[in-house]
PDB file of C-alpha atoms in Angstrom:
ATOM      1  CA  UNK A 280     100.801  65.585  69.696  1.00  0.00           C
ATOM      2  CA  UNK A 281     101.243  61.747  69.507  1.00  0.00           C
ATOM      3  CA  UNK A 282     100.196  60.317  66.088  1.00  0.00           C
ATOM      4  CA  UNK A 283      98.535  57.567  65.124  1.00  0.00           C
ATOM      5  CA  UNK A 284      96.259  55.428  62.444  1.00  0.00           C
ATOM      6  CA  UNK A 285      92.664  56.382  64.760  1.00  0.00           C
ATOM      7  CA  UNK A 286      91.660  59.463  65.827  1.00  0.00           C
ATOM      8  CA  UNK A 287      88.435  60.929  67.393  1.00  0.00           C
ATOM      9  CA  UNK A 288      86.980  64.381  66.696  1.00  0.00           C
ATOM     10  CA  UNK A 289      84.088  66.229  68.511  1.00  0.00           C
ATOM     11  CA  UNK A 290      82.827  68.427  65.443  1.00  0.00           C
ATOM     12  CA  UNK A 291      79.916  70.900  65.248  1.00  0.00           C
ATOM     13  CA  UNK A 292      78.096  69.620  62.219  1.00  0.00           C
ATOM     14  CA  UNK A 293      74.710  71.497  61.638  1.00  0.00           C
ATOM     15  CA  UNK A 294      73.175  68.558  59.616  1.00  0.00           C
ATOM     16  CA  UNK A 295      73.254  66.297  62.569  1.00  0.00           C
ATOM     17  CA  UNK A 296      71.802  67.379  65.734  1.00  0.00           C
ATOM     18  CA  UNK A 297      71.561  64.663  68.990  1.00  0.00           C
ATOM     19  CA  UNK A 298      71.114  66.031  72.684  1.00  0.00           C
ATOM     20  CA  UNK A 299      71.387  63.535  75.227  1.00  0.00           C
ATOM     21  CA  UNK A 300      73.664  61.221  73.308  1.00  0.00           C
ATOM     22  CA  UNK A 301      73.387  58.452  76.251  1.00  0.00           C
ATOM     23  CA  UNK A 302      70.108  58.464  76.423  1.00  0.00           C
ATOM     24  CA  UNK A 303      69.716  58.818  72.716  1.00  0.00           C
ATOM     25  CA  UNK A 304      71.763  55.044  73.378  1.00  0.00           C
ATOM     26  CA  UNK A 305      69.450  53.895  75.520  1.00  0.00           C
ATOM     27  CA  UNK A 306      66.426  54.728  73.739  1.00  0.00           C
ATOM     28  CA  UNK A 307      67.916  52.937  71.061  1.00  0.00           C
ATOM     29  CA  UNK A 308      68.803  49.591  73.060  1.00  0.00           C
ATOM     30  CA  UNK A 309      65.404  49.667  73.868  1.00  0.00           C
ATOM     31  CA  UNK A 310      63.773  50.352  70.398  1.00  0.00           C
ATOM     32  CA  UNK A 311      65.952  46.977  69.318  1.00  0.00           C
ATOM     33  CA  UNK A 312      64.557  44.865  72.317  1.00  0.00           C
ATOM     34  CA  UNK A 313      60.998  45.939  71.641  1.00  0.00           C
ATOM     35  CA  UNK A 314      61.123  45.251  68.098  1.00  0.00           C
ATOM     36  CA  UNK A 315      61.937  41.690  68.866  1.00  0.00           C
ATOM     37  CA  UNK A 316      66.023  41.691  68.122  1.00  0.00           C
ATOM     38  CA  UNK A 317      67.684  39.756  70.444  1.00  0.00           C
ATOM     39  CA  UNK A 318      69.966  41.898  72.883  1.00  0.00           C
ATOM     40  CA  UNK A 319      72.359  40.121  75.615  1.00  0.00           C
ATOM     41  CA  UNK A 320      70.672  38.591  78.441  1.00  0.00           C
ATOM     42  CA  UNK A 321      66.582  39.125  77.058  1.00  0.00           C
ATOM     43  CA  UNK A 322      65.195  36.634  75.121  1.00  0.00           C
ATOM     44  CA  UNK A 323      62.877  38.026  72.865  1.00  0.00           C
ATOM     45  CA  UNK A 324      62.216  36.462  69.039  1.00  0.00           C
ATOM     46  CA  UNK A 325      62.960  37.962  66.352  1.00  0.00           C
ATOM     47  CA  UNK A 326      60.408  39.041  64.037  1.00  0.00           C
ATOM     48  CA  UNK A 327      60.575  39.231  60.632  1.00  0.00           C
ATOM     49  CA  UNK A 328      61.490  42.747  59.265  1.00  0.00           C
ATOM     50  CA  UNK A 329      61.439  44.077  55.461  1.00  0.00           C
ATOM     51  CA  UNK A 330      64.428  45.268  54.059  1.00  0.00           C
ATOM     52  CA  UNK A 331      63.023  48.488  52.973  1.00  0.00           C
ATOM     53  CA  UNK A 332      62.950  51.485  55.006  1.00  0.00           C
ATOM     54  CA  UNK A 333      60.476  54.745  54.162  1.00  0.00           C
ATOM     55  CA  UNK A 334      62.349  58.164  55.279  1.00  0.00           C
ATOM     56  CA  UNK A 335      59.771  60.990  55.748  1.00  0.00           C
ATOM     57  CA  UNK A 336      60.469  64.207  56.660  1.00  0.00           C
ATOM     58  CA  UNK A 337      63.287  64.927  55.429  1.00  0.00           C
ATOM     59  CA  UNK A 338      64.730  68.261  54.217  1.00  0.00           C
ATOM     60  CA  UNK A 339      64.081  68.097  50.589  1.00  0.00           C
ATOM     61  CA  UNK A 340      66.668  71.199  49.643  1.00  0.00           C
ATOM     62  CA  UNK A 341      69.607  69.536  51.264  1.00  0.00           C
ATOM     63  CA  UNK A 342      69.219  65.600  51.114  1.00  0.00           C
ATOM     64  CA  UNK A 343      70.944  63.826  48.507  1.00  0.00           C
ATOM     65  CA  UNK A 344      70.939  59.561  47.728  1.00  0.00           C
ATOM     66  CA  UNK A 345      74.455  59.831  48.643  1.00  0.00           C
ATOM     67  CA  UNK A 346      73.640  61.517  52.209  1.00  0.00           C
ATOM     68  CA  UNK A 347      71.191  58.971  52.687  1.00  0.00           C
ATOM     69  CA  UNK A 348      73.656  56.061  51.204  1.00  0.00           C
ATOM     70  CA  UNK A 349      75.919  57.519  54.115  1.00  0.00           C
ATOM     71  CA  UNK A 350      74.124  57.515  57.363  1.00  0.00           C
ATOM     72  CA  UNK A 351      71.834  54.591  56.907  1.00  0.00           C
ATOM     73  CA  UNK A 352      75.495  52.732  55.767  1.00  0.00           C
ATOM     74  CA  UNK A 353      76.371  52.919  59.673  1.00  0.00           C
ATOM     75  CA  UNK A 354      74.031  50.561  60.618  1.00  0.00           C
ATOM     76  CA  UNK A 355      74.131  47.715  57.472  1.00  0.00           C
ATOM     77  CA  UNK A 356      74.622  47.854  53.456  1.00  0.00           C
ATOM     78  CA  UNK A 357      72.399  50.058  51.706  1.00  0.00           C
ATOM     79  CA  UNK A 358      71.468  48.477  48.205  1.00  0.00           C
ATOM     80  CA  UNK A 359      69.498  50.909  47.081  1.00  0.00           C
ATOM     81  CA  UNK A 360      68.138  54.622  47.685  1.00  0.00           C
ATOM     82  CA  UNK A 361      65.066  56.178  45.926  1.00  0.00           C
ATOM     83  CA  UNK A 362      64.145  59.867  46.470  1.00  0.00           C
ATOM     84  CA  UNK A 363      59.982  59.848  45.595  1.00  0.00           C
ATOM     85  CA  UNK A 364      60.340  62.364  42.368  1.00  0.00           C
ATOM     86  CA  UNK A 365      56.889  63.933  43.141  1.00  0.00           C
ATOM     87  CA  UNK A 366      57.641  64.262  46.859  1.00  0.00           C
ATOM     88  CA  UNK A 367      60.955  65.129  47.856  1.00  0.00           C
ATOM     89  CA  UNK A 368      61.032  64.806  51.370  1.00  0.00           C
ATOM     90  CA  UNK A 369      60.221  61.402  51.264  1.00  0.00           C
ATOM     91  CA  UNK A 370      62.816  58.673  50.457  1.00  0.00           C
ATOM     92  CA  UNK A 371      62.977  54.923  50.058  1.00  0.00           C
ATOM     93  CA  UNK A 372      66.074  53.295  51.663  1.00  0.00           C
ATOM     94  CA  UNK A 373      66.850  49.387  50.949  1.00  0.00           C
ATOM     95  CA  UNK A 374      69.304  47.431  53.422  1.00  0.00           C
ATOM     96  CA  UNK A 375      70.585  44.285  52.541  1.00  0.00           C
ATOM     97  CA  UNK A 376      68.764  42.473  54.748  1.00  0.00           C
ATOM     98  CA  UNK A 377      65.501  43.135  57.506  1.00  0.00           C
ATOM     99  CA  UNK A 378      68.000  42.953  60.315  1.00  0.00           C
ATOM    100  CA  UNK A 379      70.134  45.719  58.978  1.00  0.00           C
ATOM    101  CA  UNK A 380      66.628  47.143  58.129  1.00  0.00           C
ATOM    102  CA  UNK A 381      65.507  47.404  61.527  1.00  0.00           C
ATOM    103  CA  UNK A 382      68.916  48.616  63.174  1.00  0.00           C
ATOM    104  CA  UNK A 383      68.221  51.146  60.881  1.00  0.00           C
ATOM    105  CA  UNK A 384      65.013  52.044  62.221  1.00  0.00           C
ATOM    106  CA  UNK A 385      66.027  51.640  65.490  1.00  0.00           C
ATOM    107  CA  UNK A 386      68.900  54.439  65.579  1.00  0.00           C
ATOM    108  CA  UNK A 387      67.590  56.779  62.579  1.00  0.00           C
ATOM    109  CA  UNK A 388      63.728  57.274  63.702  1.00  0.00           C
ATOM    110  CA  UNK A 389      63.244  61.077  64.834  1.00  0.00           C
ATOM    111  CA  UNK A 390      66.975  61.856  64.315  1.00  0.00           C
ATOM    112  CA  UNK A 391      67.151  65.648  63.634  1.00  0.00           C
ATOM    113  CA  UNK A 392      68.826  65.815  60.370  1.00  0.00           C
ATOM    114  CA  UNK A 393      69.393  69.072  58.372  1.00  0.00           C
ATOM    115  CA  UNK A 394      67.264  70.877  60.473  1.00  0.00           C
ATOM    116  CA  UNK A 395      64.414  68.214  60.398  1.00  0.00           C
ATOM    117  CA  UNK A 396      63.614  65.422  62.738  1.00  0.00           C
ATOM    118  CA  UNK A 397      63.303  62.233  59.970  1.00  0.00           C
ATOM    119  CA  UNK A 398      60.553  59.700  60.374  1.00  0.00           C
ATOM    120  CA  UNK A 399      61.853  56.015  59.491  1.00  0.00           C
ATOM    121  CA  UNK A 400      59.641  53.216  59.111  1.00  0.00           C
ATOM    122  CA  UNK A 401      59.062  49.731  57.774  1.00  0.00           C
ATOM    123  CA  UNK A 402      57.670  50.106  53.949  1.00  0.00           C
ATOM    124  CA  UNK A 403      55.567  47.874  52.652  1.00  0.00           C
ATOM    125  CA  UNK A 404      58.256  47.685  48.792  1.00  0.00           C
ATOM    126  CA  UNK A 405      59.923  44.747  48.959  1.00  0.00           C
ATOM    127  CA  UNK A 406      62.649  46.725  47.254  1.00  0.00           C
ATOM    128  CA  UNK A 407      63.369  49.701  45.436  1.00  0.00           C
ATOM    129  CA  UNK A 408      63.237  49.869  41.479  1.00  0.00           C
ATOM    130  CA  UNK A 409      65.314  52.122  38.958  1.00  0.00           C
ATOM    131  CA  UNK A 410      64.041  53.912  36.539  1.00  0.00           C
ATOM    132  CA  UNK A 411      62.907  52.977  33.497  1.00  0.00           C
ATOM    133  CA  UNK A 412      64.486  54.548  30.044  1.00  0.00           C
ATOM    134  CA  UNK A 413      63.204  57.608  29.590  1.00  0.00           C
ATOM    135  CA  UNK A 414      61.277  58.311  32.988  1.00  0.00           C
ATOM    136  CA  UNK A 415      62.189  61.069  34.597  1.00  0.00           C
ATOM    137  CA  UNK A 416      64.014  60.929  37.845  1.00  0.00           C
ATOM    138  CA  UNK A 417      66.509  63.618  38.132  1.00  0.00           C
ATOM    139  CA  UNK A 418      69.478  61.655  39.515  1.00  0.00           C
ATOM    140  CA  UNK A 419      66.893  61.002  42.314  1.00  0.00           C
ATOM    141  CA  UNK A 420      67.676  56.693  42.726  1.00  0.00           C
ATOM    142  CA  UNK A 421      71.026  55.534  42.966  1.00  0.00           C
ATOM    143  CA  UNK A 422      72.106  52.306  43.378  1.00  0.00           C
ATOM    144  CA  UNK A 423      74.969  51.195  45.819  1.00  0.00           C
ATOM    145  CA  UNK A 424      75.075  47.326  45.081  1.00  0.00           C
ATOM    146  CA  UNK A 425      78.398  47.517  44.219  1.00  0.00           C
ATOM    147  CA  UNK A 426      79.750  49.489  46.526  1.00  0.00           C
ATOM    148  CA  UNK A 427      83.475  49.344  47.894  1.00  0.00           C
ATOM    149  CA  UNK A 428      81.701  50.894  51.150  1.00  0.00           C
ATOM    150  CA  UNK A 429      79.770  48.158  52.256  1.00  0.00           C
ATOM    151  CA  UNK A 430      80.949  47.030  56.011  1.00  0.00           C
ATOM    152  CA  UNK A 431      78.336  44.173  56.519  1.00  0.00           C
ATOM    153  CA  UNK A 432      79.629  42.220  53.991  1.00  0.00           C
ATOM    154  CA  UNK A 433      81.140  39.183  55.331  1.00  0.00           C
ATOM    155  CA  UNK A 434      78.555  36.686  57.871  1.00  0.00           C
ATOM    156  CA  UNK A 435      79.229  37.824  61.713  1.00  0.00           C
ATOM    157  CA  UNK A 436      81.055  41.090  60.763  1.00  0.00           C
ATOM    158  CA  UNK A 437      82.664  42.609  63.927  1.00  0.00           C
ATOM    159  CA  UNK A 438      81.252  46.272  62.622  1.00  0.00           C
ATOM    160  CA  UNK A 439      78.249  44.860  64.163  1.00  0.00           C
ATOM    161  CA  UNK A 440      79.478  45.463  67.582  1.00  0.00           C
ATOM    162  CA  UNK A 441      80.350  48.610  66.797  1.00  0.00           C
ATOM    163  CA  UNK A 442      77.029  49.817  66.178  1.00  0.00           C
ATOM    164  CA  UNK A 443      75.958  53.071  68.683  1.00  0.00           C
ATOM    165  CA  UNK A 444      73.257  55.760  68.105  1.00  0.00           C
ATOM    166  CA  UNK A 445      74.453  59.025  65.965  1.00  0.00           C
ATOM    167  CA  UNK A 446      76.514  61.851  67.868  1.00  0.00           C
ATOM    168  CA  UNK A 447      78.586  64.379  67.666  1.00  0.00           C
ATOM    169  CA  UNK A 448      81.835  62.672  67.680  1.00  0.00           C
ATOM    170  CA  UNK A 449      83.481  61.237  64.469  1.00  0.00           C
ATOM    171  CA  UNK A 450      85.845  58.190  64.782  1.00  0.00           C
ATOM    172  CA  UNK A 451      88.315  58.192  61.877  1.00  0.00           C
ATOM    173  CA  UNK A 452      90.843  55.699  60.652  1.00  0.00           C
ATOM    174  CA  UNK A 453      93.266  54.414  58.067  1.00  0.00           C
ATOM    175  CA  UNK A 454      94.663  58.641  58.265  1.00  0.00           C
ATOM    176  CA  UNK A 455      97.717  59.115  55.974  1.00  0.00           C
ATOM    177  CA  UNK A 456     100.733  60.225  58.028  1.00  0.00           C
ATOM    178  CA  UNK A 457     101.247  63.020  56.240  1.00  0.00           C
ATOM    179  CA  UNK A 458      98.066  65.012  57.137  1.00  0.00           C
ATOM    180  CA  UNK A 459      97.995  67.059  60.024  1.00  0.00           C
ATOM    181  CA  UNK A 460      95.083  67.737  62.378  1.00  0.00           C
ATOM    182  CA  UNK A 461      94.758  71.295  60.782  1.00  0.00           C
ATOM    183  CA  UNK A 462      94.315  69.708  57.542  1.00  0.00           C
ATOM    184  CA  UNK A 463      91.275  67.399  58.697  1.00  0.00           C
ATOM    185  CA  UNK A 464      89.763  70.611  60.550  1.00  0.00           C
ATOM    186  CA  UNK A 465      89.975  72.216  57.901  1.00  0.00           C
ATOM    187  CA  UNK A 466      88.352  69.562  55.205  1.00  0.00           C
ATOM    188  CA  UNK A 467      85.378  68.859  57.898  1.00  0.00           C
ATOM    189  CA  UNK A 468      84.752  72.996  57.953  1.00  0.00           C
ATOM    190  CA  UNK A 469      84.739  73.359  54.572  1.00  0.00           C
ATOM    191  CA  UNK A 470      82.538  70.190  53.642  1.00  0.00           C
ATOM    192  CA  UNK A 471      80.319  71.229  56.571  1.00  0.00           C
ATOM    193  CA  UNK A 472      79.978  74.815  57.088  1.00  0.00           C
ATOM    194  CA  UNK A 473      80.926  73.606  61.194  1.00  0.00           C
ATOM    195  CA  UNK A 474      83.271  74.366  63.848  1.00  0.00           C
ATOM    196  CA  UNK A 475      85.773  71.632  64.894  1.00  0.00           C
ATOM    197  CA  UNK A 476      84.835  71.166  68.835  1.00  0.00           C
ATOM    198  CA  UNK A 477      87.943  69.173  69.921  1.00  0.00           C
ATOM    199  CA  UNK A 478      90.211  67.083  68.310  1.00  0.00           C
ATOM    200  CA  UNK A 479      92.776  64.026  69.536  1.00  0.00           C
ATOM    201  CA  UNK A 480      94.703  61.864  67.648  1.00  0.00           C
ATOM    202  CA  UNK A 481      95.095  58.671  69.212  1.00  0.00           C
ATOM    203  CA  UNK A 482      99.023  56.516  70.111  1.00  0.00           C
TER     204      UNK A 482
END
């Protein structure tokens, strides 16, 4: 099998559930041009969005700030993530920016995740605090500020037309040459308790 630095992989992960990934797309597209961001060829204003997103729903024994850090990092640079201490499926998510905030919103609302289909909406925080010494949080806020992870860093990043609804097939890059295609199968299984679908490594 050819190698190469890309690769894509169809992989049965049971945290992330999408039927209908194309029109899961277009529902998408069409969230974005109704909430006033400018799409090619329409010509609609853009409103102006808060950078803070409220996740309900969510499945409080699984979801982690780092899950959350994760999937909402797709669509723009999560700053911060706040799981509420006295109601765990609820989470507050800040993007750098209410553009980022709204792609978000756009791609995330009703996604099934662990089982659960998430609510995401604007929140009325203009952002998310940490803790103060001695309150209790339980590891519940993180924040990602600093992260190496960030892809929306630089003005008119590319990654921005790269941008698609979630799905069930992974696009990796920047693979060692050394590993093998058992080796990722194998990592993905473990970390997900999933069956590897198909995989292709790309020339």
């Amino acid at each position: 099998m050819p190698r190469g630095g890309n690769m894509g992989m169809l992989a049965g992960l049971p945290g992330l559930s999408m039927s209908a990934i194309g029109q899961a797309q277009a529902q998408a597209m069409a969230a974005l041009g109704a909430s006033g961001i400018r799409l090619s060829g329409q010509q609609h204003h853009q409103q102006q969005v808060g950078n803070v997103l409220l996740v309900s729903n969510l499945n409080e024994e699984t979801v982690t700030p780092d899950a959350l850090f994760t999937l909402f990092g797709v669509y723009g640079d999560v700053q911060r993530v706040k799981i509420l201490f006295n109601k765990k499926d609820n989470a507050l998510v800040q993007m750098t920016d209410g553009q980022q905030a709204q792609l978000a919103l756009a791609h995330l609302d009703k996604l099934k995740l662990y089982g659960k289909a998430i609510r995401v909406a604007p929140s009325k925080h203009i952002g998310v605090q940490m803790p103060k010494d001695g309150q209790p949080d339980a590891g519940l806020t993180k924040d990602y500020s600093n992260s190496p992870l960030h892809r929306f860093k630089k003005p008119g990043s590319k990654n921005y037309q790269n941008i698609y609804a979630p799905s069930l097939t992974l696009h990796l890059s920047n693979i060692p040459a050394n590993i093998s295609e058992e080796d990722i199968k194998v990592a993905f299984e473990e970390k997900t308790g999933g069956a590897v679908q198909a995989f292709k490594f790309f020339a």
